[in-house]
PDB file of C-alpha atoms in Angstrom:
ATOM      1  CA  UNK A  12     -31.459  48.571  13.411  1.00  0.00           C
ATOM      2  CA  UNK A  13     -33.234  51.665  14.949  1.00  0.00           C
ATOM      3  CA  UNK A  14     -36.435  52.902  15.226  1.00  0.00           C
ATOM      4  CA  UNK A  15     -37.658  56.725  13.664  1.00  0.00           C
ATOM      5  CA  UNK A  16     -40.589  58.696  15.599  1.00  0.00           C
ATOM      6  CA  UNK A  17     -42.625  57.357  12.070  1.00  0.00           C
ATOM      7  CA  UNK A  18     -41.876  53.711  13.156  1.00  0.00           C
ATOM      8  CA  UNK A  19     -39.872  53.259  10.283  1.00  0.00           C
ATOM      9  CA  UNK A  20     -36.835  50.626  10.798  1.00  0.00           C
ATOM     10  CA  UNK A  21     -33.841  52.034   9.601  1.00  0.00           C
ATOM     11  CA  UNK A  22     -30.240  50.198   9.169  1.00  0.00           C
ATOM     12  CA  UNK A  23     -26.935  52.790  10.515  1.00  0.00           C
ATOM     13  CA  UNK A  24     -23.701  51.857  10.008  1.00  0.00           C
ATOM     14  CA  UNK A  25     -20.365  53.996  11.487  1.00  0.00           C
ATOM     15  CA  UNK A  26     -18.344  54.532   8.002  1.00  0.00           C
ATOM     16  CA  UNK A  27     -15.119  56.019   9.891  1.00  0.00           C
ATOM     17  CA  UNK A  28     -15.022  57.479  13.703  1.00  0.00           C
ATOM     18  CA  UNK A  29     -11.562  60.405  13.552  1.00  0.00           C
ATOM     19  CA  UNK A  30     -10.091  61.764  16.738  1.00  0.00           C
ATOM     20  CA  UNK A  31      -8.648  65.521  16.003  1.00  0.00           C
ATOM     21  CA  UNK A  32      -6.431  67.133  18.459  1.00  0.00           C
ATOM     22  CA  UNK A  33      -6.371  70.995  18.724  1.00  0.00           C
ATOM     23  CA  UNK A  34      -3.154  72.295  20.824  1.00  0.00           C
ATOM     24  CA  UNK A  35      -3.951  74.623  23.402  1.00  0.00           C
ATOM     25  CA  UNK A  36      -1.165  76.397  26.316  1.00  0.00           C
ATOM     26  CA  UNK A  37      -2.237  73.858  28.757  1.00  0.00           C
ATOM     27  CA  UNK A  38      -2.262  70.839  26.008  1.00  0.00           C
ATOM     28  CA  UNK A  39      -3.796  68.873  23.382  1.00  0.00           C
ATOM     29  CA  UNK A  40      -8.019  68.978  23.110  1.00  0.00           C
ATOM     30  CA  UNK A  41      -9.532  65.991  21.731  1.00  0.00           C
ATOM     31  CA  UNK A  42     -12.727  65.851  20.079  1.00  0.00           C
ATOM     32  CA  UNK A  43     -14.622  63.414  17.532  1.00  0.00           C
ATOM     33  CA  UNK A  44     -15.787  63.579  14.413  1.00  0.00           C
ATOM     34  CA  UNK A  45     -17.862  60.381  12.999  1.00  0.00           C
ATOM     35  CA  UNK A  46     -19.167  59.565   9.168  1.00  0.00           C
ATOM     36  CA  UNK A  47     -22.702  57.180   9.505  1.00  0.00           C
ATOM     37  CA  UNK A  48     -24.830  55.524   6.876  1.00  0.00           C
ATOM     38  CA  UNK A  49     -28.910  55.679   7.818  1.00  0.00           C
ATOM     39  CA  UNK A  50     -31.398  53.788   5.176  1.00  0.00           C
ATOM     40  CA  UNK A  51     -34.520  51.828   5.261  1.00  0.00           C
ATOM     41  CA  UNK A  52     -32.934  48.901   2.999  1.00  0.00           C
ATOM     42  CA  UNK A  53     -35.876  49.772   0.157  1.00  0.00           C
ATOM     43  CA  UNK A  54     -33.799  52.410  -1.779  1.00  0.00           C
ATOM     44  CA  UNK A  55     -33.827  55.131   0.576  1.00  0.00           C
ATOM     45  CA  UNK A  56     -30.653  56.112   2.103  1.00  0.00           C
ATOM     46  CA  UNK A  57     -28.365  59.454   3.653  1.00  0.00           C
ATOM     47  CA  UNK A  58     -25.399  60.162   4.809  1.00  0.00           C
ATOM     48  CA  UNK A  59     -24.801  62.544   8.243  1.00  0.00           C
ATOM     49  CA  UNK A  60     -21.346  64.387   9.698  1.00  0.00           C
ATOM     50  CA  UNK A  61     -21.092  64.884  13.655  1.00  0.00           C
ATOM     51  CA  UNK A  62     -18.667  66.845  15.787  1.00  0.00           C
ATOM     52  CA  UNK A  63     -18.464  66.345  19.274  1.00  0.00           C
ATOM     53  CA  UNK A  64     -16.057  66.128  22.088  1.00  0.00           C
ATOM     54  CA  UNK A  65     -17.443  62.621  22.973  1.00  0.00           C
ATOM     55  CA  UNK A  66     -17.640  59.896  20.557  1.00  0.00           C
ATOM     56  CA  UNK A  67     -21.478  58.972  21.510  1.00  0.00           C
ATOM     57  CA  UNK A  68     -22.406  62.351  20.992  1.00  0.00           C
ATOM     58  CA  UNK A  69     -20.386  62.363  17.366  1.00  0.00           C
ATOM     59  CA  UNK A  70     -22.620  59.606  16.519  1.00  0.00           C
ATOM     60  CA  UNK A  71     -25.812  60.700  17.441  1.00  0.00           C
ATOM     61  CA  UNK A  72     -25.230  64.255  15.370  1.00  0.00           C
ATOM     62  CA  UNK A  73     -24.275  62.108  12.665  1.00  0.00           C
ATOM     63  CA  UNK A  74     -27.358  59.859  12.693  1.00  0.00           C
ATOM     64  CA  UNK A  75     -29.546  63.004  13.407  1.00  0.00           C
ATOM     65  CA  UNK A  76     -28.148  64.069  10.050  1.00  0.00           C
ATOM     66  CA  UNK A  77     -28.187  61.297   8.171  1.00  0.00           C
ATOM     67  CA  UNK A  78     -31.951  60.810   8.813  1.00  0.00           C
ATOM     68  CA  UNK A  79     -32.494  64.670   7.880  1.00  0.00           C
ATOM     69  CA  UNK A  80     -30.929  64.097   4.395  1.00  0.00           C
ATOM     70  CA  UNK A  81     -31.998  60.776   3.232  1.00  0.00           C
ATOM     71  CA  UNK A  82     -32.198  60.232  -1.015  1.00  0.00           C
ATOM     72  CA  UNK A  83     -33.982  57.755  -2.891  1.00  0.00           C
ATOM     73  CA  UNK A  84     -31.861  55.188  -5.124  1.00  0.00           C
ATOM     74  CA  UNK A  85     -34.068  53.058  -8.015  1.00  0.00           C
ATOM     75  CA  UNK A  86     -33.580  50.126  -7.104  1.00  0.00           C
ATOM     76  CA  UNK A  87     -34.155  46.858  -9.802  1.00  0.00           C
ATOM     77  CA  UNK A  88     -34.560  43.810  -9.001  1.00  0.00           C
ATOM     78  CA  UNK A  89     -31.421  44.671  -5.825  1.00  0.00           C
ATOM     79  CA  UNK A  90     -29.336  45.893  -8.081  1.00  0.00           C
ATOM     80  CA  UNK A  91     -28.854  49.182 -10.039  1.00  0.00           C
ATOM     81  CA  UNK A  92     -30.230  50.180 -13.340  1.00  0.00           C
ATOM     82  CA  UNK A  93     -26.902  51.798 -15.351  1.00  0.00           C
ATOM     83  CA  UNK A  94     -23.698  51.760 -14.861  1.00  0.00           C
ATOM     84  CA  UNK A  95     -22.150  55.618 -13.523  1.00  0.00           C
ATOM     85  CA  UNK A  96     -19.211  56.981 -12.659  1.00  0.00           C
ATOM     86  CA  UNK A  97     -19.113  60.012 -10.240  1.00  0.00           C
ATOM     87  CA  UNK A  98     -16.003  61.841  -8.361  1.00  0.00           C
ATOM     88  CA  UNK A  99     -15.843  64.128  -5.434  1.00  0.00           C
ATOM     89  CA  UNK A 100     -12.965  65.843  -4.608  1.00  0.00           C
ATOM     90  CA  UNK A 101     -10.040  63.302  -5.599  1.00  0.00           C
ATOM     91  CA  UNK A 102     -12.111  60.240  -5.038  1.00  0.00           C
ATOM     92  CA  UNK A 103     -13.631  58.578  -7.877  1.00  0.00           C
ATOM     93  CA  UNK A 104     -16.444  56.220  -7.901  1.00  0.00           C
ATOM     94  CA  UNK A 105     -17.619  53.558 -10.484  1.00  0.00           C
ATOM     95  CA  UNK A 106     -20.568  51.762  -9.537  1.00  0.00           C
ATOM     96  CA  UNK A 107     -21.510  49.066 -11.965  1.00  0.00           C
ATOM     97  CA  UNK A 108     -24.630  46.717 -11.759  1.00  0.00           C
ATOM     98  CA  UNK A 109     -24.504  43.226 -11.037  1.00  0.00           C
ATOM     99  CA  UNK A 110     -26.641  40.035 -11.749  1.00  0.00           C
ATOM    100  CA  UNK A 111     -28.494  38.379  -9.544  1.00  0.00           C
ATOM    101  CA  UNK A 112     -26.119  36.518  -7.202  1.00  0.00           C
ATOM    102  CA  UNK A 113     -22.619  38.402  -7.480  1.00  0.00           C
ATOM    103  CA  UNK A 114     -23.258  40.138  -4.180  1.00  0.00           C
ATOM    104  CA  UNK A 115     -21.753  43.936  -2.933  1.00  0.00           C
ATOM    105  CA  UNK A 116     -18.178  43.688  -4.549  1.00  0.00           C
ATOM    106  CA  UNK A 117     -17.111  46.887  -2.935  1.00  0.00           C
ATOM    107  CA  UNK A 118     -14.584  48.166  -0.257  1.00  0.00           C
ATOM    108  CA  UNK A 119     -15.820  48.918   3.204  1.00  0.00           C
ATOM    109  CA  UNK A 120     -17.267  52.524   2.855  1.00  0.00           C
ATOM    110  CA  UNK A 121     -19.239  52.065  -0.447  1.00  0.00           C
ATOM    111  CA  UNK A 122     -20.128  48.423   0.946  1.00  0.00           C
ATOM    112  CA  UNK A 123     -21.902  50.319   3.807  1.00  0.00           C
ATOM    113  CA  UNK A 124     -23.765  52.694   1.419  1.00  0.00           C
ATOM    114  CA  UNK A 125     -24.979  49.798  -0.308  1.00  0.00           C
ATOM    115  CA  UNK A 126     -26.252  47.708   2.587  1.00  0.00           C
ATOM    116  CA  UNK A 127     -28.043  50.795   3.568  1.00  0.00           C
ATOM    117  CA  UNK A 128     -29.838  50.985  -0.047  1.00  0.00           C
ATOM    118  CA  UNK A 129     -30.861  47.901  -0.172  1.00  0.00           C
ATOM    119  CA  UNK A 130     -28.721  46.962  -3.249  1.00  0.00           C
ATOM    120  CA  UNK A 131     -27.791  43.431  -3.250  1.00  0.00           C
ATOM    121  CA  UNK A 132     -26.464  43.099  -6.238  1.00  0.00           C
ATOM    122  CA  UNK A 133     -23.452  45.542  -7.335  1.00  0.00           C
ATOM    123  CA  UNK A 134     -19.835  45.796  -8.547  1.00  0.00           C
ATOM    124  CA  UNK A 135     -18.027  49.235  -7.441  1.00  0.00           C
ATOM    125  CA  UNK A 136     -14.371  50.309  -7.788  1.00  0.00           C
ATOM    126  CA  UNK A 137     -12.758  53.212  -5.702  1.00  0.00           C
ATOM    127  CA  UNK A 138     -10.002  55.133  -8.129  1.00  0.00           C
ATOM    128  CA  UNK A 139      -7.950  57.670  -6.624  1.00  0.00           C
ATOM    129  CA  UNK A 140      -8.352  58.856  -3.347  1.00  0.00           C
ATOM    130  CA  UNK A 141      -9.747  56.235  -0.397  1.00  0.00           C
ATOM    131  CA  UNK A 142     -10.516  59.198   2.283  1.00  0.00           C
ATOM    132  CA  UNK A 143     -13.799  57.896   3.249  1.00  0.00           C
ATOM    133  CA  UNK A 144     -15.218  62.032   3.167  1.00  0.00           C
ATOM    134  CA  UNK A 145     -14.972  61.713  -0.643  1.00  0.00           C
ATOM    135  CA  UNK A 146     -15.609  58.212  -1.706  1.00  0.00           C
ATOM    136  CA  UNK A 147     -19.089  58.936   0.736  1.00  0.00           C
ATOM    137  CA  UNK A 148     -19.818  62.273  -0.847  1.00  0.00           C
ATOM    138  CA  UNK A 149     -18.758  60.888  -4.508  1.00  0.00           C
ATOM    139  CA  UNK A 150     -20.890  57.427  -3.612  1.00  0.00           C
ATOM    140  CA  UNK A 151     -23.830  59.522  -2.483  1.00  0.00           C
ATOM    141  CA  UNK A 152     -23.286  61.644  -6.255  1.00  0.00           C
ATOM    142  CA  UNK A 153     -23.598  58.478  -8.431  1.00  0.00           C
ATOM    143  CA  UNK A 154     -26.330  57.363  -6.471  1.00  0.00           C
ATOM    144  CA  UNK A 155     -28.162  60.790  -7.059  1.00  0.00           C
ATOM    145  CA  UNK A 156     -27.752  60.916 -10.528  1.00  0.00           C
ATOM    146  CA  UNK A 157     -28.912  57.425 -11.540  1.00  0.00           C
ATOM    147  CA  UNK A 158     -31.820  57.635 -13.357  1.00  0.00           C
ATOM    148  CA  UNK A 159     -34.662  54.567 -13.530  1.00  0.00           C
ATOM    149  CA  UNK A 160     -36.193  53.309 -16.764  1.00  0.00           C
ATOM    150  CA  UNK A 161     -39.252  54.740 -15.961  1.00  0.00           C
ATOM    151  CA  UNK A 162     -37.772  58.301 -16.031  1.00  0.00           C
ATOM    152  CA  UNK A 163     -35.865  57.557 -19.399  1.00  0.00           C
ATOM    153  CA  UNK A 164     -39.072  56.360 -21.012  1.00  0.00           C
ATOM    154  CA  UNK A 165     -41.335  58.995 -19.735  1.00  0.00           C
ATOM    155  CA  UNK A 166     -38.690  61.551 -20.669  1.00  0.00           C
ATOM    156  CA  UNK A 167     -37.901  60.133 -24.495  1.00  0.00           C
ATOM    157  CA  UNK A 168     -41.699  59.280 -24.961  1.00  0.00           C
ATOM    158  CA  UNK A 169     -41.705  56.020 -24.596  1.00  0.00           C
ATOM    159  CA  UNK A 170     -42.998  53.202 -22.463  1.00  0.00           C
ATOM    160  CA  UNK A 171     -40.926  51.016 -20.443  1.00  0.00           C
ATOM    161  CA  UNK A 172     -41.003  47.826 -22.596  1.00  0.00           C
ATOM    162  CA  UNK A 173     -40.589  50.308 -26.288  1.00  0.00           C
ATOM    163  CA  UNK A 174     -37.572  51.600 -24.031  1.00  0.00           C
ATOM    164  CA  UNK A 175     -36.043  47.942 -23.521  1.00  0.00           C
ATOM    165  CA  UNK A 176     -36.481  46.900 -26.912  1.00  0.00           C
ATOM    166  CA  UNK A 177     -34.664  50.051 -27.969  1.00  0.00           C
ATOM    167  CA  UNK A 178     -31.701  49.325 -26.111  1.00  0.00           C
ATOM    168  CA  UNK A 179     -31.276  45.936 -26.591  1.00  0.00           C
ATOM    169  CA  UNK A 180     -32.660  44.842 -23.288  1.00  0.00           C
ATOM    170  CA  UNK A 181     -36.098  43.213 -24.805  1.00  0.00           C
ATOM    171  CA  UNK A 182     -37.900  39.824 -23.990  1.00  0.00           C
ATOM    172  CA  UNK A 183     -37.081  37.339 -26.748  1.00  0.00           C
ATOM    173  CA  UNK A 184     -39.061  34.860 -27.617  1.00  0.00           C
TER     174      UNK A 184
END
């Protein structure tokens, strides 16, 4: 956990940390590239890229990023409201949401994203490509283009309750 000049508490994780070598006369030049996860926990969450010959340095660019280009993700009850499939590059995500008590069934990069949001509750698979650029990028897609009940209804002319009843979701008594 780590503090933002607003006071806000955010949660970082390191997704993947990749050493590239560029070959000079006099030898090979090392420097760092690092993938990081910033969010609040609450539905808010980004992802950041950093470059550096130092690892430290990497991760601070990345975090720096992160922070600068942070989404929001409705969030229901810690889980997500539809089902979506995204793909970026040739990763392809399917995020799928869970009831209460099932827990992050995801691999270790989409896990992160998740912990990040805030979403407790959620059952992911990873098809095709695992590079953690793309499943990130493809993650951070899905998460973009869900779309919360409230939006539906407000965009179909409905309310939120007409909405549930419509689809099949409604209170019986």
């Amino acid at each position: 956990m780590a503090t933002a000049k607003g006071g806000e508490e955010f949660i970082e994780k390191i997704i993947f940390i990749n050493r590239v070598a560029k070959v000079h006369k006099g030898g090979r030049r090392f420097r760092f590239s690092a993938i990081v996860v910033v969010g609040d926990g609450k539905g808010r969450v980004g992802y950041g890229l950093g470059k550096a010959p130092e690892v430290p340095d990497a991760i601070r660019k990345a975090l720096e990023k992160a922070r600068k280009n942070m989404i929001t993700v409705p969030v229901i009850n810690g889980t997500i409201p539809h089902e979506i499939i995204s793909d970026f590059g040739a990763a392809k995500v399917m995020l799928k949401p869970g009831r209460p008590g099932t827990g992050v069934i995801a691999g270790s990069t989409i896990r992160a994203i998740m912990d990040a949001a805030g979403i407790r509750d959620v059952v992911t698979k990873c098809i095709g490509s695992t590079n953690p650029h793309n499943v990130v990028k493809a993650t951070f897609k899905a998460l973009e283009d869900l779309q919360s009940p409230e939006y539906v209804a407000k965009k179909r002319g409905f309310n939120v309750e007409e909405l549930m009843e419509r689809i099949g979701h409604g209170e019986k008594a």
